[in-house]
JSON list of N, CA and C in Angstrom, two decimals:
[
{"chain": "A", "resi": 1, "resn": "UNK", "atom": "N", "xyz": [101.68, 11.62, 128.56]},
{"chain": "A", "resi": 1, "resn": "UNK", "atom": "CA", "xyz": [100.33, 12.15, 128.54]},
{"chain": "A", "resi": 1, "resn": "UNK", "atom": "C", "xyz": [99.37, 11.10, 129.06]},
{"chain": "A", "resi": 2, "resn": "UNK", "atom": "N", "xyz": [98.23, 11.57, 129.68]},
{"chain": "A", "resi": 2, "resn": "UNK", "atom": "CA", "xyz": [96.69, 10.45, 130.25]},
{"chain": "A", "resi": 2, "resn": "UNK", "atom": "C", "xyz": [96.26, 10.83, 129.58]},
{"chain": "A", "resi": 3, "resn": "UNK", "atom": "N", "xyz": [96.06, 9.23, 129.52]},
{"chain": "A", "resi": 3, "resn": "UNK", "atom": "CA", "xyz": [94.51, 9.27, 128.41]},
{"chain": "A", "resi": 3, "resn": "UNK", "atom": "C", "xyz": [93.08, 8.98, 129.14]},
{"chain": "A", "resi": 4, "resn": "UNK", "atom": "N", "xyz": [92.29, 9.44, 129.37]},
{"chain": "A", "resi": 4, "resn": "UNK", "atom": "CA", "xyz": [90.82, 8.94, 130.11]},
{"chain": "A", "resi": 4, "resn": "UNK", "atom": "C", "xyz": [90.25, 7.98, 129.69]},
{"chain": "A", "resi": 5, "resn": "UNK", "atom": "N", "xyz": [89.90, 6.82, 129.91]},
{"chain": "A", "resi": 5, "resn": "UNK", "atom": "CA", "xyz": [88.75, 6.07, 129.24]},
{"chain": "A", "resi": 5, "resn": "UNK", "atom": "C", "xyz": [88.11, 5.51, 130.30]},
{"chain": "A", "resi": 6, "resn": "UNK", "atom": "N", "xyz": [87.03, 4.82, 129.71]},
{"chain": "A", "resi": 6, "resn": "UNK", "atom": "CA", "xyz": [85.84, 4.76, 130.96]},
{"chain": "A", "resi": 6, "resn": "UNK", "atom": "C", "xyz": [85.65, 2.97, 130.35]},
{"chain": "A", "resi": 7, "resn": "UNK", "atom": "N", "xyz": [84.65, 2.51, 131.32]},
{"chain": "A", "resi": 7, "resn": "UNK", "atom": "CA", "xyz": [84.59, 0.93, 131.02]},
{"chain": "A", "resi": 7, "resn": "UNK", "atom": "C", "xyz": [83.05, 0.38, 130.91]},
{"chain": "A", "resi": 8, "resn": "UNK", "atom": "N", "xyz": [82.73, -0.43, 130.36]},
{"chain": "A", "resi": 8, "resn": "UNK", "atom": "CA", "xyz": [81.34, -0.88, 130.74]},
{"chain": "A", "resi": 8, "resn": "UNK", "atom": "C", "xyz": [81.29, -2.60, 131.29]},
{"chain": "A", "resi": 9, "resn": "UNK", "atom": "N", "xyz": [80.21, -2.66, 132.25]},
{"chain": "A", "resi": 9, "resn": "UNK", "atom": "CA", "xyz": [79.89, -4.39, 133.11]},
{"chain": "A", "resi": 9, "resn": "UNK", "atom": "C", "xyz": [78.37, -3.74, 133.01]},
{"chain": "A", "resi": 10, "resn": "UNK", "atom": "N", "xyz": [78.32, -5.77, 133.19]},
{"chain": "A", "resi": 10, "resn": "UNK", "atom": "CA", "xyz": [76.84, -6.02, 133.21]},
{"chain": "A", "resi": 10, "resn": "UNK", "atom": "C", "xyz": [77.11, -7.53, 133.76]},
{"chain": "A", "resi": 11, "resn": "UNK", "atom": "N", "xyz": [75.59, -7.73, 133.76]},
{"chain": "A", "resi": 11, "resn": "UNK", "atom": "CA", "xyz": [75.06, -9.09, 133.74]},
{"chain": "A", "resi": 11, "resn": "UNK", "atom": "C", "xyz": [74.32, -9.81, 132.93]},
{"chain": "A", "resi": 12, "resn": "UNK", "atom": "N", "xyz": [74.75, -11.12, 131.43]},
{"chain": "A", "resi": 12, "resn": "UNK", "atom": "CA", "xyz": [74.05, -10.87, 130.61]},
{"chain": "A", "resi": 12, "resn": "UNK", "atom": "C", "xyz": [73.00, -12.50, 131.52]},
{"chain": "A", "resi": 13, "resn": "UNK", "atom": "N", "xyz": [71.29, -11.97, 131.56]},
{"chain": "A", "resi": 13, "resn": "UNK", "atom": "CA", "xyz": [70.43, -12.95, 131.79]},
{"chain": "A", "resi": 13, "resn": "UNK", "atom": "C", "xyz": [69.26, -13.15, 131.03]},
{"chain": "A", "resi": 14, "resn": "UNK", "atom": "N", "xyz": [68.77, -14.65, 131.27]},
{"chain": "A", "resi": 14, "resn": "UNK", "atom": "CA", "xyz": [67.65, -14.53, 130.50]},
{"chain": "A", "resi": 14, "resn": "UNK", "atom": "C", "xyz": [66.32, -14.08, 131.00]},
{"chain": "A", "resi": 15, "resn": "UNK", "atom": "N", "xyz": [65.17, -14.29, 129.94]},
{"chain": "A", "resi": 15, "resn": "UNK", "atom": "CA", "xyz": [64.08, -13.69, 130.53]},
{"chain": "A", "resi": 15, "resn": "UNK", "atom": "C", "xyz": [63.71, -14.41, 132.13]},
{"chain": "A", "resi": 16, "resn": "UNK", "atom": "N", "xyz": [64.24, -15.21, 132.38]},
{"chain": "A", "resi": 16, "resn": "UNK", "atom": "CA", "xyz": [63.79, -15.80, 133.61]},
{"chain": "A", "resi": 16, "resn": "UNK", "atom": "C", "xyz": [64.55, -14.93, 134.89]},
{"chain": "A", "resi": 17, "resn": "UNK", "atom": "N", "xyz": [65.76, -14.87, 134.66]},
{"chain": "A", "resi": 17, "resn": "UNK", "atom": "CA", "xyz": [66.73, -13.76, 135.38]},
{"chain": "A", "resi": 17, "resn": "UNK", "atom": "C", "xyz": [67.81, -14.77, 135.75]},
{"chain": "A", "resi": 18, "resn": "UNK", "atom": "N", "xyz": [68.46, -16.07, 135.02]},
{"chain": "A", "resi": 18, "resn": "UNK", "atom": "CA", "xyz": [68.79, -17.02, 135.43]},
{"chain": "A", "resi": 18, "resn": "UNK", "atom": "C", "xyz": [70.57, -16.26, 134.53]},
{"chain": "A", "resi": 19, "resn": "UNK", "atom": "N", "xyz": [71.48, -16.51, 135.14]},
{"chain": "A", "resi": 19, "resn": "UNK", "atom": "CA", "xyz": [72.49, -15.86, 134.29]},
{"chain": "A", "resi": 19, "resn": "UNK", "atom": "C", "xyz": [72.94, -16.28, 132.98]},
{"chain": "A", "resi": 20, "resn": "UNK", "atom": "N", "xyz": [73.77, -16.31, 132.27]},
{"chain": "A", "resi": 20, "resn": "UNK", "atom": "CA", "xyz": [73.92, -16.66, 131.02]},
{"chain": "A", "resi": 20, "resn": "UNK", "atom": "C", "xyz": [75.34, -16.69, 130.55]},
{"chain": "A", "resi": 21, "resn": "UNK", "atom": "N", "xyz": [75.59, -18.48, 131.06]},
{"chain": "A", "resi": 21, "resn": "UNK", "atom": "CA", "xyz": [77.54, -18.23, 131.16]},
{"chain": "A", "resi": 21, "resn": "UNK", "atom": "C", "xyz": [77.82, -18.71, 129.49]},
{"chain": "A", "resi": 22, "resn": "UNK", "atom": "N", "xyz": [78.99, -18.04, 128.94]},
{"chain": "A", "resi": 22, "resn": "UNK", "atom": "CA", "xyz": [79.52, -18.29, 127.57]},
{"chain": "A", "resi": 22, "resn": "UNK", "atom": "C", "xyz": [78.57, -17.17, 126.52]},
{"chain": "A", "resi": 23, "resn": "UNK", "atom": "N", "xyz": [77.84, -16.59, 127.31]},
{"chain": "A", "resi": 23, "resn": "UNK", "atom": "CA", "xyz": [77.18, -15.75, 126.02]},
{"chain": "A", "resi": 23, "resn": "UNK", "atom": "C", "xyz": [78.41, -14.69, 125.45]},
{"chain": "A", "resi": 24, "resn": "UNK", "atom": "N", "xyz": [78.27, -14.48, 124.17]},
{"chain": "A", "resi": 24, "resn": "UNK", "atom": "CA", "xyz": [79.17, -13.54, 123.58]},
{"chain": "A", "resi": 24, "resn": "UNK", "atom": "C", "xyz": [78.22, -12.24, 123.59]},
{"chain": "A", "resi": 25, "resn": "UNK", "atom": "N", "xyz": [79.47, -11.02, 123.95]},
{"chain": "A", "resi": 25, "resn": "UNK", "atom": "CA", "xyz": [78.64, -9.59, 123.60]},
{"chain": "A", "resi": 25, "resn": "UNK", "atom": "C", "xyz": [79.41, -8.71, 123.20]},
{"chain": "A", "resi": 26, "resn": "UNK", "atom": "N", "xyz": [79.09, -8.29, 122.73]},
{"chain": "A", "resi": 26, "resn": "UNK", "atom": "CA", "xyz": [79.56, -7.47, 121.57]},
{"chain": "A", "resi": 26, "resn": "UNK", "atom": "C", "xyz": [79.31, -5.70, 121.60]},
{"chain": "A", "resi": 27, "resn": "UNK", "atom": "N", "xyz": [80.04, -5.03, 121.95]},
{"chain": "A", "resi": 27, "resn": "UNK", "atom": "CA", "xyz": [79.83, -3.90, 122.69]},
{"chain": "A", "resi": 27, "resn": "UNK", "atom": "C", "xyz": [80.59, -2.98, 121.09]},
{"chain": "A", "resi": 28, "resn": "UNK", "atom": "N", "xyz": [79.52, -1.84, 121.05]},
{"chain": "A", "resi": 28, "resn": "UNK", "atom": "CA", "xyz": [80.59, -1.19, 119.80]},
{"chain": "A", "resi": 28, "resn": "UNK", "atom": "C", "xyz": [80.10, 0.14, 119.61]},
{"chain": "A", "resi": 29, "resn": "UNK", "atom": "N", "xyz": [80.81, 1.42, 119.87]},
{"chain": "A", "resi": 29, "resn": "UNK", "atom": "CA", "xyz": [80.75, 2.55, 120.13]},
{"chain": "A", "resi": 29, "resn": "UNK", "atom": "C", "xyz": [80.28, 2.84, 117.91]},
{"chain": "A", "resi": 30, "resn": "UNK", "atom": "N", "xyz": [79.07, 3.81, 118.82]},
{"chain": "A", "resi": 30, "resn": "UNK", "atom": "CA", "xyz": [78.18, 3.87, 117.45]},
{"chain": "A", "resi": 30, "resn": "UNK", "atom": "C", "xyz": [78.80, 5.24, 116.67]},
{"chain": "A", "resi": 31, "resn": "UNK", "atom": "N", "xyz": [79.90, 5.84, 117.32]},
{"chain": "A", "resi": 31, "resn": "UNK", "atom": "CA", "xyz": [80.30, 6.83, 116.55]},
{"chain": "A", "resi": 31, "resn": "UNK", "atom": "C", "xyz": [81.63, 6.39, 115.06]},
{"chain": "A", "resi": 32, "resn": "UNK", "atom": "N", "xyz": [82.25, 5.60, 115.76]},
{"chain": "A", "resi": 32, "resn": "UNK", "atom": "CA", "xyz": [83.72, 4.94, 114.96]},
{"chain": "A", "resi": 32, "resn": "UNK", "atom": "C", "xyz": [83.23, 3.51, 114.49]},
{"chain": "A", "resi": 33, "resn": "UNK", "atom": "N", "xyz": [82.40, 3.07, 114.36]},
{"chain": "A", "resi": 33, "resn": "UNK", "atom": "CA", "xyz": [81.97, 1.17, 114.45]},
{"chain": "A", "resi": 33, "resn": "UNK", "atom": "C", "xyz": [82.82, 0.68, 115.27]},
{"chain": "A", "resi": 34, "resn": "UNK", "atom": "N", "xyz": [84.00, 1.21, 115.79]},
{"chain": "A", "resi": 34, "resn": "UNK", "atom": "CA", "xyz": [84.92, -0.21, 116.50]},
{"chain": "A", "resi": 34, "resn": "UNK", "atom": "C", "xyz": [84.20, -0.90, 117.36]},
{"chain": "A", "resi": 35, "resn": "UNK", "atom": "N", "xyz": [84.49, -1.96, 117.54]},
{"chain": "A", "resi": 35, "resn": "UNK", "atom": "CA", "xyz": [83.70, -2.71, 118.08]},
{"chain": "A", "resi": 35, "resn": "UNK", "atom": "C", "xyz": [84.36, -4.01, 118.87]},
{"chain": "A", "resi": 36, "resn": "UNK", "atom": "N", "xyz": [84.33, -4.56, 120.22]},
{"chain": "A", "resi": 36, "resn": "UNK", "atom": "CA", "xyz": [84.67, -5.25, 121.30]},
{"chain": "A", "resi": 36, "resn": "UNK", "atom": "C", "xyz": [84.61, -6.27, 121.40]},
{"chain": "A", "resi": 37, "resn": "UNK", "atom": "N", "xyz": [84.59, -7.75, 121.37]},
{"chain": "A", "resi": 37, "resn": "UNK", "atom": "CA", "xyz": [83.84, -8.57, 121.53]},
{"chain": "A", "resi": 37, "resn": "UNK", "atom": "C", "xyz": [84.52, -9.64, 123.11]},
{"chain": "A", "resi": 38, "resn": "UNK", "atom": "N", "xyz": [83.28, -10.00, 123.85]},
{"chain": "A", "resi": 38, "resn": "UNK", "atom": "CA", "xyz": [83.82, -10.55, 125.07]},
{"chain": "A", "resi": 38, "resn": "UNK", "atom": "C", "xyz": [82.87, -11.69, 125.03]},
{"chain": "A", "resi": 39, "resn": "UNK", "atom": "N", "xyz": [83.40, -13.13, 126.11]},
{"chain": "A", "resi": 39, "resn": "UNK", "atom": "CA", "xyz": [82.32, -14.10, 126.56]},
{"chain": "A", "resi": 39, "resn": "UNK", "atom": "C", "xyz": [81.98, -13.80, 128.25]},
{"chain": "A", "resi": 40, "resn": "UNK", "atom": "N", "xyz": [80.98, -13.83, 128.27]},
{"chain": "A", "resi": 40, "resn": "UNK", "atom": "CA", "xyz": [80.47, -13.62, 129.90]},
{"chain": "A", "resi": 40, "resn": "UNK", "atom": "C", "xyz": [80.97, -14.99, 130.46]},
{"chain": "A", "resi": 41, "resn": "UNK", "atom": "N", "xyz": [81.45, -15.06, 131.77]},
{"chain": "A", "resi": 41, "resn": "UNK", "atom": "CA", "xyz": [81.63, -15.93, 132.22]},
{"chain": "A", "resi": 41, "resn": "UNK", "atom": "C", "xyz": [80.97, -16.64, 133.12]},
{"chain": "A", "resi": 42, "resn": "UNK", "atom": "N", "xyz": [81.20, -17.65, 134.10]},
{"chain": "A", "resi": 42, "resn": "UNK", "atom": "CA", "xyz": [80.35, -18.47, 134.81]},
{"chain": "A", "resi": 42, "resn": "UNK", "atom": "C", "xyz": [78.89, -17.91, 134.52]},
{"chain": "A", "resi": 43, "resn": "UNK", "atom": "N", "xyz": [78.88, -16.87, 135.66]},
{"chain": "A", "resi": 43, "resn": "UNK", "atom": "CA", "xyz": [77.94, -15.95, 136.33]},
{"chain": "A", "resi": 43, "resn": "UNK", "atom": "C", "xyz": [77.00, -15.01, 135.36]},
{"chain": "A", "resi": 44, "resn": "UNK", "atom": "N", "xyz": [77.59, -15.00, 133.99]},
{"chain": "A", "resi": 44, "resn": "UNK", "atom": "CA", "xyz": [76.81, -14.32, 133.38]},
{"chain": "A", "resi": 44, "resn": "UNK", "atom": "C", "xyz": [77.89, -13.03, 132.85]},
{"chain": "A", "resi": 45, "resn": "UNK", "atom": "N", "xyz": [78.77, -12.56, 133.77]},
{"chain": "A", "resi": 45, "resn": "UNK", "atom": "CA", "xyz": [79.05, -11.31, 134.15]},
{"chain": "A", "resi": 45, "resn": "UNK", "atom": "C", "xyz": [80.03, -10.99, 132.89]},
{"chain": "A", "resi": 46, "resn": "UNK", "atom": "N", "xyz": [80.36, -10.11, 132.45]},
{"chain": "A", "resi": 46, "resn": "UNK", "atom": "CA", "xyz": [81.28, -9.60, 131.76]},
{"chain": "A", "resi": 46, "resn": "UNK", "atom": "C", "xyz": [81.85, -7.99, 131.84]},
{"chain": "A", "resi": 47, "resn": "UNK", "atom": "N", "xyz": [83.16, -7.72, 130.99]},
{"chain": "A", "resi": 47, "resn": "UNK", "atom": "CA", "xyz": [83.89, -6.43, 131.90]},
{"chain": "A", "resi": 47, "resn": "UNK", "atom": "C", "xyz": [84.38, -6.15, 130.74]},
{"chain": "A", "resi": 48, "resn": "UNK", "atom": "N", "xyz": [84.32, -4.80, 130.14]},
{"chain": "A", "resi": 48, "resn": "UNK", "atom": "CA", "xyz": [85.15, -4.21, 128.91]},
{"chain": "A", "resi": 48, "resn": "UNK", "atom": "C", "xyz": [86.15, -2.82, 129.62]},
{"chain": "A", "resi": 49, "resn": "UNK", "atom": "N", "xyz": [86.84, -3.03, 129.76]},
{"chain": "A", "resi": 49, "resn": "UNK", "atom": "CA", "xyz": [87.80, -1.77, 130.09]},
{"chain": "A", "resi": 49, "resn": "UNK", "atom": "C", "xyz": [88.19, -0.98, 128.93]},
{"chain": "A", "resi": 50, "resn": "UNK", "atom": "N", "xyz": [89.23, -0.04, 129.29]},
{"chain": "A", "resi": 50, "resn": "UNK", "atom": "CA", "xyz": [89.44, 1.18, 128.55]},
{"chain": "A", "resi": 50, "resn": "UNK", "atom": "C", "xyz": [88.98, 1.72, 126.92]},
{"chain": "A", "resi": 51, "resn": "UNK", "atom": "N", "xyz": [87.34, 1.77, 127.18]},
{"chain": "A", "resi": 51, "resn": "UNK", "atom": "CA", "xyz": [86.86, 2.55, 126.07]},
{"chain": "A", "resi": 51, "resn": "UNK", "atom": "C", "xyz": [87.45, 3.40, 125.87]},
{"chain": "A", "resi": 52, "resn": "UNK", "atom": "N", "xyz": [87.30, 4.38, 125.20]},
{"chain": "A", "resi": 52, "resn": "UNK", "atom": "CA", "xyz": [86.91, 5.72, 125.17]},
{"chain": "A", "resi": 52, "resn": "UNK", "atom": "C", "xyz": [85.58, 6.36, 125.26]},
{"chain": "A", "resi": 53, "resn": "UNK", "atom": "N", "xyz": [85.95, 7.34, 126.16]},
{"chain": "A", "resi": 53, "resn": "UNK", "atom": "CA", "xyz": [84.74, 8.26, 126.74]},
{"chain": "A", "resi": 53, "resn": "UNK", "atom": "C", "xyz": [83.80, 8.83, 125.75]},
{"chain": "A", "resi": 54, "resn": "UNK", "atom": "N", "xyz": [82.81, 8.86, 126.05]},
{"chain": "A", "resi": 54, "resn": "UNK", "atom": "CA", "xyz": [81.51, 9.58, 125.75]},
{"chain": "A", "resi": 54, "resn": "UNK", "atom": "C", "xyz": [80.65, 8.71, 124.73]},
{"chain": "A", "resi": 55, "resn": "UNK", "atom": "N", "xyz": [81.18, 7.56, 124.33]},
{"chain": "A", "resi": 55, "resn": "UNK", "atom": "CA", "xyz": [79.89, 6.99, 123.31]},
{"chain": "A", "resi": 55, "resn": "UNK", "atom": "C", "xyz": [79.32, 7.34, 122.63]},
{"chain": "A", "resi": 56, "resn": "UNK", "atom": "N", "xyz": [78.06, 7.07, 122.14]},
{"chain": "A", "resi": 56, "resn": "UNK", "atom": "CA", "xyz": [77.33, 6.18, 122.70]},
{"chain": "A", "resi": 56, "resn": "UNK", "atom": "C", "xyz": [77.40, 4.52, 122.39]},
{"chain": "A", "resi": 57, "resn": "UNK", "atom": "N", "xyz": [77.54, 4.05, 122.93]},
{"chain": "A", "resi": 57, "resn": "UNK", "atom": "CA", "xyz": [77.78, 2.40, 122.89]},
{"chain": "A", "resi": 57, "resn": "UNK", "atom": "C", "xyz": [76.56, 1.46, 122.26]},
{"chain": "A", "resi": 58, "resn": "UNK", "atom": "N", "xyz": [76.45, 0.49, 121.91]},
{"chain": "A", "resi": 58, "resn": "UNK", "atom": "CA", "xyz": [75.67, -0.08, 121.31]},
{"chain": "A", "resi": 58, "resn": "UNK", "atom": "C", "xyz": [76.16, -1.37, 121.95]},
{"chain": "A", "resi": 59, "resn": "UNK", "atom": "N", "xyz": [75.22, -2.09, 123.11]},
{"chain": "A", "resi": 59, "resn": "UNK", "atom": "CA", "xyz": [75.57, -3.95, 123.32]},
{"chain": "A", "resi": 59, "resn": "UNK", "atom": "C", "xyz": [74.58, -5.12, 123.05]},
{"chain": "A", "resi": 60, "resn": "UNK", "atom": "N", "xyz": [75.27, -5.71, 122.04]},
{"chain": "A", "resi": 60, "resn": "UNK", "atom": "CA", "xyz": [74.79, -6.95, 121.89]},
{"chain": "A", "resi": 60, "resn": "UNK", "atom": "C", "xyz": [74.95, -7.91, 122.25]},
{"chain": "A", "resi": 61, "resn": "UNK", "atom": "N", "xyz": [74.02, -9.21, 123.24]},
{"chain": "A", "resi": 61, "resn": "UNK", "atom": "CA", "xyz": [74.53, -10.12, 123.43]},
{"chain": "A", "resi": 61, "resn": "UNK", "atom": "C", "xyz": [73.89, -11.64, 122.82]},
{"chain": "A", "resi": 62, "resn": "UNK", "atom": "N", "xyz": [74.52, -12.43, 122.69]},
{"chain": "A", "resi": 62, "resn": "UNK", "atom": "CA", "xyz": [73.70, -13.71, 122.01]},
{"chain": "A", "resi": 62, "resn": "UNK", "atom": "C", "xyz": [74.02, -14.74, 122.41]},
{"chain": "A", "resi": 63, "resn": "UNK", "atom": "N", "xyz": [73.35, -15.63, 123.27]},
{"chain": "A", "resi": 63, "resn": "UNK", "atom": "CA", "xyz": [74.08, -17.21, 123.49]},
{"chain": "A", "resi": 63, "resn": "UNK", "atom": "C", "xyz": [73.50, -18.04, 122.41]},
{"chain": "A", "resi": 64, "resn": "UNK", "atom": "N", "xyz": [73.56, -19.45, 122.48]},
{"chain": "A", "resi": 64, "resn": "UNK", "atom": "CA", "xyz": [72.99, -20.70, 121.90]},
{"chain": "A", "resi": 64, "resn": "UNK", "atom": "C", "xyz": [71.47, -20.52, 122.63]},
{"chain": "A", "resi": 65, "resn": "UNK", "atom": "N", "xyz": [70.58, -21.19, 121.94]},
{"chain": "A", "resi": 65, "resn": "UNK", "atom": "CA", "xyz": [69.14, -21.36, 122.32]},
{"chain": "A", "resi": 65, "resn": "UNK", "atom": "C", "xyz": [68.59, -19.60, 123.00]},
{"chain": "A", "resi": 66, "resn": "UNK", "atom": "N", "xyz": [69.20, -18.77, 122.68]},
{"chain": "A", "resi": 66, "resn": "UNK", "atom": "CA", "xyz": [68.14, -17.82, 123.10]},
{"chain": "A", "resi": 66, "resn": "UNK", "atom": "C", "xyz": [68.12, -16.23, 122.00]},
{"chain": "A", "resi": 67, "resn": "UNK", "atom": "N", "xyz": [67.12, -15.60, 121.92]},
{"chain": "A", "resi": 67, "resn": "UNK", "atom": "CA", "xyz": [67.29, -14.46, 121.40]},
{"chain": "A", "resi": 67, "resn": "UNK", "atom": "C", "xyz": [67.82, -13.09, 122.00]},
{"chain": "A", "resi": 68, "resn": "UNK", "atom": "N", "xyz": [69.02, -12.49, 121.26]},
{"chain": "A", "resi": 68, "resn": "UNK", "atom": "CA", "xyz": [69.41, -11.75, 121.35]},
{"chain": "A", "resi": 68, "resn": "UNK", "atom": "C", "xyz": [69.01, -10.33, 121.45]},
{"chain": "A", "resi": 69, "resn": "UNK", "atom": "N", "xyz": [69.17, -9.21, 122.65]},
{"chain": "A", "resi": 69, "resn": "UNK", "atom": "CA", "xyz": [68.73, -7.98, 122.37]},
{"chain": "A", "resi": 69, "resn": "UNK", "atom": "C", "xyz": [69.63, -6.69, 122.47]},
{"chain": "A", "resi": 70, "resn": "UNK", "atom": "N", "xyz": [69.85, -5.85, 122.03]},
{"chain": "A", "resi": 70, "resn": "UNK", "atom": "CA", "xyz": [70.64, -4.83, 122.28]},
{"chain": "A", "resi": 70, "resn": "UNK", "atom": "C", "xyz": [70.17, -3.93, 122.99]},
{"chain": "A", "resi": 71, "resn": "UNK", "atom": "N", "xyz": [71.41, -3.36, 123.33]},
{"chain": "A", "resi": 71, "resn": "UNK", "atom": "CA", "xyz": [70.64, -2.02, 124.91]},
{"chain": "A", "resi": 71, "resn": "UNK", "atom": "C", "xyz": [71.78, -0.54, 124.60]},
{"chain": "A", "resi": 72, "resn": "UNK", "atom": "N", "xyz": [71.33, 0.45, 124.21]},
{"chain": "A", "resi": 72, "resn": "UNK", "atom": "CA", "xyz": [72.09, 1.36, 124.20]},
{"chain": "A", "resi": 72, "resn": "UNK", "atom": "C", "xyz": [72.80, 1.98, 125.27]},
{"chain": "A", "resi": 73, "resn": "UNK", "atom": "N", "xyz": [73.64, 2.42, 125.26]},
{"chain": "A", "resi": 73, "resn": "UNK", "atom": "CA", "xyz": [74.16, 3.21, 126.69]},
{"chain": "A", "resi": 73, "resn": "UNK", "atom": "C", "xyz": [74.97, 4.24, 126.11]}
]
């Protein structure tokens, strides 16, 4: 049997738009709490593969020295 799942990327930056390497984020589908946790690398960038479909997702990200915000999707 297939199973569908879908993925979420981003770029985590700061208010300046400067990227944000080693930040942890924390991605966690608001229906089940499960919940993801990844470090962005160099560039900022980070990649969660095979969710499951339809969400809605909840991401948090937080480095050292800066405040954290969440963004629904």
């Amino acid at each position: 049997a297939q199973q569908i799942t879908s993925g979420i990327q981003g770029t985590v930056r700061s208010e300046s738009g400067a990227p944000i390497a080693g930040a942890t984020v924390t991605i966690t589908d608001t229906r089940t709490g499960t919940s993801r946790t990844l470090v962005t690398g160099e560039n900022g960038t980070f990649r969660a593969d095979n969710l499951v479909t339809g969400g809605p997702y909840t991401i948090a990200a937080t480095a050292e020295g800066f405040e954290g915000q969440s963004v629904e999707n």
